[in-house]
Structure formats: C-alpha cells, structure tokens
mmCIF file of C-alpha atoms in Angstrom:
data_model
loop_
_atom_site.group_PDB
_atom_site.id
_atom_site.type_symbol
_atom_site.label_atom_id
_atom_site.label_comp_id
_atom_site.label_asym_id
_atom_site.label_seq_id
_atom_site.Cartn_x
_atom_site.Cartn_y
_atom_site.Cartn_z
ATOM 1 C CA UNK A 247 -34.908 -46.459 38.251
ATOM 2 C CA UNK A 248 -33.036 -45.258 35.152
ATOM 3 C CA UNK A 249 -32.115 -41.595 34.789
ATOM 4 C CA UNK A 250 -31.536 -39.932 31.421
ATOM 5 C CA UNK A 251 -30.160 -36.457 30.660
ATOM 6 C CA UNK A 252 -29.891 -34.102 27.713
ATOM 7 C CA UNK A 253 -28.994 -30.421 27.272
ATOM 8 C CA UNK A 254 -31.291 -28.044 25.423
ATOM 9 C CA UNK A 255 -28.515 -26.188 23.628
ATOM 10 C CA UNK A 256 -30.842 -23.479 22.300
ATOM 11 C CA UNK A 257 -31.208 -22.105 25.835
ATOM 12 C CA UNK A 258 -27.703 -22.851 27.120
ATOM 13 C CA UNK A 259 -25.682 -19.725 27.994
ATOM 14 C CA UNK A 260 -22.366 -21.582 28.361
ATOM 15 C CA UNK A 261 -22.004 -20.638 32.040
ATOM 16 C CA UNK A 262 -19.971 -23.752 32.903
ATOM 17 C CA UNK A 263 -22.019 -24.863 35.909
ATOM 18 C CA UNK A 264 -22.887 -28.297 34.553
ATOM 19 C CA UNK A 265 -19.312 -29.174 33.651
ATOM 20 C CA UNK A 266 -18.184 -28.019 37.075
ATOM 21 C CA UNK A 267 -20.803 -30.156 38.859
ATOM 22 C CA UNK A 268 -20.718 -33.230 36.616
ATOM 23 C CA UNK A 269 -17.534 -33.220 34.489
ATOM 24 C CA UNK A 270 -17.871 -36.903 33.633
ATOM 25 C CA UNK A 271 -21.300 -36.251 32.104
ATOM 26 C CA UNK A 272 -21.221 -32.744 30.588
ATOM 27 C CA UNK A 273 -18.742 -31.045 28.289
ATOM 28 C CA UNK A 274 -18.794 -28.104 25.859
ATOM 29 C CA UNK A 275 -18.743 -27.858 22.079
ATOM 30 C CA UNK A 276 -16.690 -25.384 20.007
ATOM 31 C CA UNK A 277 -19.251 -22.650 20.703
ATOM 32 C CA UNK A 278 -19.071 -23.291 24.461
ATOM 33 C CA UNK A 279 -22.530 -24.877 24.627
ATOM 34 C CA UNK A 280 -22.980 -27.804 26.965
ATOM 35 C CA UNK A 281 -23.826 -31.323 25.833
ATOM 36 C CA UNK A 282 -24.046 -34.768 27.373
ATOM 37 C CA UNK A 283 -20.916 -36.833 26.902
ATOM 38 C CA UNK A 284 -22.851 -40.032 27.563
ATOM 39 C CA UNK A 285 -24.395 -40.227 24.100
ATOM 40 C CA UNK A 286 -23.556 -37.110 22.112
ATOM 41 C CA UNK A 287 -26.501 -35.261 23.699
ATOM 42 C CA UNK A 288 -29.185 -37.612 22.437
ATOM 43 C CA UNK A 289 -30.542 -38.426 25.899
ATOM 44 C CA UNK A 290 -30.671 -42.163 25.242
ATOM 45 C CA UNK A 291 -27.905 -43.473 27.526
ATOM 46 C CA UNK A 292 -28.689 -44.164 31.164
ATOM 47 C CA UNK A 293 -26.755 -42.127 33.706
ATOM 48 C CA UNK A 294 -24.599 -44.445 35.801
ATOM 49 C CA UNK A 295 -25.922 -44.686 39.343
ATOM 50 C CA UNK A 296 -22.673 -43.351 40.806
ATOM 51 C CA UNK A 297 -23.050 -40.166 38.679
ATOM 52 C CA UNK A 298 -26.715 -39.458 39.460
ATOM 53 C CA UNK A 299 -25.985 -37.080 42.367
ATOM 54 C CA UNK A 300 -23.597 -35.041 40.215
ATOM 55 C CA UNK A 301 -26.168 -34.839 37.407
ATOM 56 C CA UNK A 302 -28.826 -33.675 39.856
ATOM 57 C CA UNK A 303 -26.452 -30.968 41.163
ATOM 58 C CA UNK A 304 -25.868 -29.822 37.580
ATOM 59 C CA UNK A 305 -29.620 -29.886 36.915
ATOM 60 C CA UNK A 306 -30.434 -27.726 39.940
ATOM 61 C CA UNK A 307 -27.465 -25.427 39.274
ATOM 62 C CA UNK A 308 -28.342 -24.640 35.649
ATOM 63 C CA UNK A 309 -29.490 -20.995 35.562
ATOM 64 C CA UNK A 310 -31.443 -21.448 32.321
ATOM 65 C CA UNK A 311 -32.990 -24.873 33.021
ATOM 66 C CA UNK A 312 -31.214 -26.168 29.911
ATOM 67 C CA UNK A 313 -30.310 -29.477 31.542
ATOM 68 C CA UNK A 314 -33.211 -31.871 31.281
ATOM 69 C CA UNK A 315 -33.553 -35.101 33.228
ATOM 70 C CA UNK A 316 -36.041 -37.924 32.931
ATOM 71 C CA UNK A 317 -36.937 -41.005 34.916
ATOM 72 C CA UNK A 318 -39.723 -41.811 32.418
ATOM 73 C CA UNK A 319 -37.459 -42.942 29.592
ATOM 74 C CA UNK A 320 -34.950 -41.678 27.029
ATOM 75 C CA UNK A 321 -35.285 -38.323 25.282
ATOM 76 C CA UNK A 322 -34.403 -39.720 21.839
ATOM 77 C CA UNK A 323 -32.782 -36.416 20.916
ATOM 78 C CA UNK A 324 -35.730 -34.220 21.950
ATOM 79 C CA UNK A 325 -35.084 -32.121 25.084
ATOM 80 C CA UNK A 326 -38.755 -31.094 25.169
ATOM 81 C CA UNK A 327 -40.069 -34.675 25.069
ATOM 82 C CA UNK A 328 -41.220 -34.621 28.710
ATOM 83 C CA UNK A 329 -41.911 -30.873 29.035
#
C-alpha cells in the first residue's frame, strides 16, 4: 500500500527530529521548518518502501504531530486533508 507524507509547517517547531530519523525524506527551509524532500512538501509523491520505517519513526518522534502520513492517498498540498 502506498504511503504519503507532508509536514504541517504552521505547527513545526524546528526541533530536528524528523531530519534525524528520515534524512532522505525530510529537510529544513531557511526558517528551520521541516518539509518533505520527496515533492516540495506537497504530499503527492509516494514514500519509497525502503524509507517507510524511517518515515514512521519521524512521524512518531514529532513532538508537535506536524508530520502527517496517509495510506488513503496523496495530500495534494493540504496537511489537514485526512484529519
């Protein structure tokens, strides 16, 4: 099953946990806020199967629940789409 991810930057506190857990998926912008490298934080690119465990670690390690994941489909730029 496909897994998609996006970061809700409005709630991100730039703690660095996601980049530490999944550096191939998450990076930080000039303000230090996390975003998905897979698709410019649009949540439309599938997470490669070999990176799914890292993404799940980042998801569970995010203190503000800013990392969103979906198995239902892409976010299309809206982190609250499946809230």
